[in-house]
Amino acid sequence: MARPTNTQFAVGVHLMTLLSAAPDVVQTSTGLAGSVGTNPVHVRRVLGLLRQAGLVASRPGSAGGWLVTRPPREILLADVWRAVVGEDQVLGLHEANPDCTAGQRIQRALVEVDRRAARAIEAELQATSLADLADGIDRLPAVAATA
C-alpha cells in the first residue's frame, strides 16, 4: 500500500495527545518535535493550524510554548481533521488534460467519490475523542525501540 504524502492529520493527533496528557504544562515545539519525530518547523506549522481552530493556545516568551485549550473528552478527531485537512481533497486528485474527454469525465466522477469519502472519514472521526484514542493507546503493548 502506498504511503500518504500528507501526514499533518497524524502529526496533529500526536501533538494533541501529547498536549492533552499534561494539560497544564507549557510544551515547546522543539520538545514536541522530538516525540513526533519531525522538525520543530513542521510542528509549529501544524500547531498554527490547530491554534486557528481554537484547539491549542500559545504562550510567547522564554517560558512560552503550547497548551491544549479543552479537555480531551471534548476534542474529537474530526476537530483535528478539519483543522489540519480542512476542505482539501482526500484522494489527491490530479489536474486532467483539458483536451482529453475521458480525463475530464473521470475527474468529475472522482470529485464526487472524493466528497463521499471525505464525509465518511469525517463521520468516523466524529465518533472518537482524544480521550477515547488515549484509552486505546494505553491498552496497546509497547513496541521495542529499534537501533
mmCIF file of C-alpha atoms in Angstrom:
data_model
loop_
_atom_site.group_PDB
_atom_site.id
_atom_site.type_symbol
_atom_site.label_atom_id
_atom_site.label_comp_id
_atom_site.label_asym_id
_atom_site.label_seq_id
_atom_site.Cartn_x
_atom_site.Cartn_y
_atom_site.Cartn_z
ATOM 1 C CA MET A 1 0.000 0.000 0.000
ATOM 2 C CA ALA A 2 1.305 3.470 -0.860
ATOM 3 C CA ARG A 3 2.271 5.787 1.955
ATOM 4 C CA PRO A 4 0.259 9.003 2.277
ATOM 5 C CA THR A 5 2.125 12.158 1.410
ATOM 6 C CA ASN A 6 0.226 14.385 3.837
ATOM 7 C CA THR A 7 0.903 13.387 7.422
ATOM 8 C CA GLN A 8 -0.487 16.540 9.029
ATOM 9 C CA PHE A 9 -3.521 14.771 10.495
ATOM 10 C CA ALA A 10 -1.402 12.085 12.175
ATOM 11 C CA VAL A 11 1.051 14.723 13.411
ATOM 12 C CA GLY A 12 -1.850 16.870 14.647
ATOM 13 C CA VAL A 13 -3.381 13.968 16.575
ATOM 14 C CA HIS A 14 0.030 13.065 18.020
ATOM 15 C CA LEU A 15 0.565 16.665 19.163
ATOM 16 C CA MET A 16 -2.927 16.943 20.626
ATOM 17 C CA THR A 17 -2.453 13.663 22.501
ATOM 18 C CA LEU A 18 0.850 14.858 23.972
ATOM 19 C CA LEU A 19 -0.580 18.224 24.989
ATOM 20 C CA SER A 20 -3.710 16.617 26.463
ATOM 21 C CA ALA A 21 -1.643 14.221 28.572
ATOM 22 C CA ALA A 22 -0.224 17.203 30.504
ATOM 23 C CA PRO A 23 -2.810 19.974 30.008
ATOM 24 C CA ASP A 24 -1.251 22.405 32.492
ATOM 25 C CA VAL A 25 2.308 22.038 31.197
ATOM 26 C CA VAL A 26 3.518 24.508 28.571
ATOM 27 C CA GLN A 27 5.380 22.461 25.960
ATOM 28 C CA THR A 28 7.845 23.746 23.379
ATOM 29 C CA SER A 29 7.698 22.900 19.706
ATOM 30 C CA THR A 30 11.233 21.504 19.979
ATOM 31 C CA GLY A 31 10.219 19.125 22.760
ATOM 32 C CA LEU A 32 7.070 18.100 20.912
ATOM 33 C CA ALA A 33 9.041 17.579 17.691
ATOM 34 C CA GLY A 34 11.315 15.133 19.494
ATOM 35 C CA SER A 35 8.357 12.929 20.372
ATOM 36 C CA VAL A 36 6.682 13.240 16.978
ATOM 37 C CA GLY A 37 9.927 12.514 15.139
ATOM 38 C CA THR A 38 9.881 15.545 12.880
ATOM 39 C CA ASN A 39 11.416 19.006 12.898
ATOM 40 C CA PRO A 40 10.118 21.878 15.055
ATOM 41 C CA VAL A 41 9.221 23.979 11.991
ATOM 42 C CA HIS A 42 6.763 21.327 10.800
ATOM 43 C CA VAL A 43 5.374 21.027 14.339
ATOM 44 C CA ARG A 44 4.859 24.810 14.524
ATOM 45 C CA ARG A 45 3.024 24.774 11.174
ATOM 46 C CA VAL A 46 0.618 22.109 12.382
ATOM 47 C CA LEU A 47 0.229 23.792 15.783
ATOM 48 C CA GLY A 48 -0.584 27.039 13.969
ATOM 49 C CA LEU A 49 -3.480 25.305 12.194
ATOM 50 C CA LEU A 50 -4.648 23.806 15.492
ATOM 51 C CA ARG A 51 -4.450 27.249 17.122
ATOM 52 C CA GLN A 52 -6.557 28.792 14.335
ATOM 53 C CA ALA A 53 -9.184 26.146 15.110
ATOM 54 C CA GLY A 54 -9.068 27.019 18.822
ATOM 55 C CA LEU A 55 -7.712 23.626 19.872
ATOM 56 C CA VAL A 56 -4.391 24.895 21.261
ATOM 57 C CA ALA A 57 -3.043 28.177 22.562
ATOM 58 C CA SER A 58 0.485 29.515 22.524
ATOM 59 C CA ARG A 59 2.363 31.487 25.145
ATOM 60 C CA PRO A 60 5.133 33.764 23.916
ATOM 61 C CA GLY A 61 8.466 34.354 25.580
ATOM 62 C CA SER A 62 11.309 32.332 27.011
ATOM 63 C CA ALA A 63 8.910 30.295 29.172
ATOM 64 C CA GLY A 64 6.449 30.041 26.311
ATOM 65 C CA GLY A 65 5.117 27.127 24.391
ATOM 66 C CA TRP A 66 1.862 25.364 23.664
ATOM 67 C CA LEU A 67 -1.160 24.273 25.695
ATOM 68 C CA VAL A 68 -4.346 22.422 24.831
ATOM 69 C CA THR A 69 -7.480 24.576 25.272
ATOM 70 C CA ARG A 70 -10.076 21.931 26.163
ATOM 71 C CA PRO A 71 -10.226 18.588 27.953
ATOM 72 C CA PRO A 72 -9.500 15.570 25.725
ATOM 73 C CA ARG A 73 -13.101 14.283 26.056
ATOM 74 C CA GLU A 74 -14.277 17.490 24.353
ATOM 75 C CA ILE A 75 -11.893 17.278 21.393
ATOM 76 C CA LEU A 76 -12.934 14.959 18.597
ATOM 77 C CA LEU A 77 -10.586 13.565 15.984
ATOM 78 C CA ALA A 78 -12.900 15.273 13.488
ATOM 79 C CA ASP A 79 -11.937 18.631 15.065
ATOM 80 C CA VAL A 80 -8.272 17.898 14.374
ATOM 81 C CA TRP A 81 -9.105 16.679 10.845
ATOM 82 C CA ARG A 82 -10.993 19.865 9.995
ATOM 83 C CA ALA A 83 -8.192 21.992 11.470
ATOM 84 C CA VAL A 84 -5.336 20.433 9.510
ATOM 85 C CA VAL A 85 -7.003 18.976 6.405
ATOM 86 C CA GLY A 86 -9.912 21.377 6.015
ATOM 87 C CA GLU A 87 -11.580 21.113 2.633
ATOM 88 C CA ASP A 88 -8.595 19.504 0.904
ATOM 89 C CA GLN A 89 -9.323 16.565 -1.336
ATOM 90 C CA VAL A 90 -8.960 13.215 0.365
ATOM 91 C CA LEU A 91 -7.935 11.314 -2.757
ATOM 92 C CA GLY A 92 -5.290 13.727 -4.042
ATOM 93 C CA LEU A 93 -6.857 14.282 -7.457
ATOM 94 C CA HIS A 94 -4.670 15.441 -10.327
ATOM 95 C CA GLU A 95 -5.323 18.070 -12.983
ATOM 96 C CA ALA A 96 -6.623 16.323 -16.078
ATOM 97 C CA ASN A 97 -5.668 17.374 -19.590
ATOM 98 C CA PRO A 98 -8.446 19.785 -20.689
ATOM 99 C CA ASP A 99 -8.287 18.324 -24.213
ATOM 100 C CA CYS A 100 -8.941 14.767 -23.004
ATOM 101 C CA THR A 101 -12.656 13.963 -22.883
ATOM 102 C CA ALA A 102 -12.129 10.812 -20.819
ATOM 103 C CA GLY A 103 -9.835 12.630 -18.397
ATOM 104 C CA GLN A 104 -12.382 15.377 -17.798
ATOM 105 C CA ARG A 105 -15.167 12.854 -17.149
ATOM 106 C CA ILE A 106 -13.001 10.778 -14.855
ATOM 107 C CA GLN A 107 -12.042 13.928 -12.961
ATOM 108 C CA ARG A 108 -15.691 14.926 -12.414
ATOM 109 C CA ALA A 109 -16.587 11.391 -11.329
ATOM 110 C CA LEU A 110 -13.655 11.238 -8.908
ATOM 111 C CA VAL A 111 -14.593 14.586 -7.367
ATOM 112 C CA GLU A 112 -17.916 13.076 -6.288
ATOM 113 C CA VAL A 113 -16.186 9.938 -4.962
ATOM 114 C CA ASP A 114 -13.785 12.204 -3.066
ATOM 115 C CA ARG A 115 -16.674 14.097 -1.465
ATOM 116 C CA ARG A 116 -18.313 10.871 -0.317
ATOM 117 C CA ALA A 117 -15.012 9.551 1.038
ATOM 118 C CA ALA A 118 -14.413 12.804 2.930
ATOM 119 C CA ARG A 119 -17.887 12.626 4.502
ATOM 120 C CA ALA A 120 -17.303 9.002 5.547
ATOM 121 C CA ILE A 121 -13.910 9.807 7.062
ATOM 122 C CA GLU A 122 -15.271 12.778 8.964
ATOM 123 C CA ALA A 123 -18.232 10.740 10.263
ATOM 124 C CA GLU A 124 -15.858 8.085 11.595
ATOM 125 C CA LEU A 125 -13.586 10.681 13.208
ATOM 126 C CA GLN A 126 -16.615 12.395 14.752
ATOM 127 C CA ALA A 127 -17.173 9.252 16.848
ATOM 128 C CA THR A 128 -13.755 9.315 18.564
ATOM 129 C CA SER A 129 -12.427 11.817 21.095
ATOM 130 C CA LEU A 130 -8.789 12.333 22.046
ATOM 131 C CA ALA A 131 -9.626 10.668 25.368
ATOM 132 C CA ASP A 132 -11.001 7.615 23.536
ATOM 133 C CA LEU A 133 -7.832 7.439 21.471
ATOM 134 C CA ALA A 134 -5.615 7.801 24.552
ATOM 135 C CA ASP A 135 -7.537 4.993 26.282
ATOM 136 C CA GLY A 136 -6.913 2.765 23.267
ATOM 137 C CA ILE A 137 -3.227 3.683 23.189
ATOM 138 C CA ASP A 138 -2.854 2.734 26.848
ATOM 139 C CA ARG A 139 -4.149 -0.771 26.063
ATOM 140 C CA LEU A 140 -1.638 -1.377 23.256
ATOM 141 C CA PRO A 141 1.544 -3.291 24.069
ATOM 142 C CA ALA A 142 4.756 -1.297 23.986
ATOM 143 C CA VAL A 143 6.963 -1.721 20.938
ATOM 144 C CA ALA A 144 10.676 -2.248 21.468
ATOM 145 C CA ALA A 145 12.840 0.596 20.186
ATOM 146 C CA THR A 146 14.952 -0.133 17.132
ATOM 147 C CA ALA A 147 18.629 0.710 16.972
#
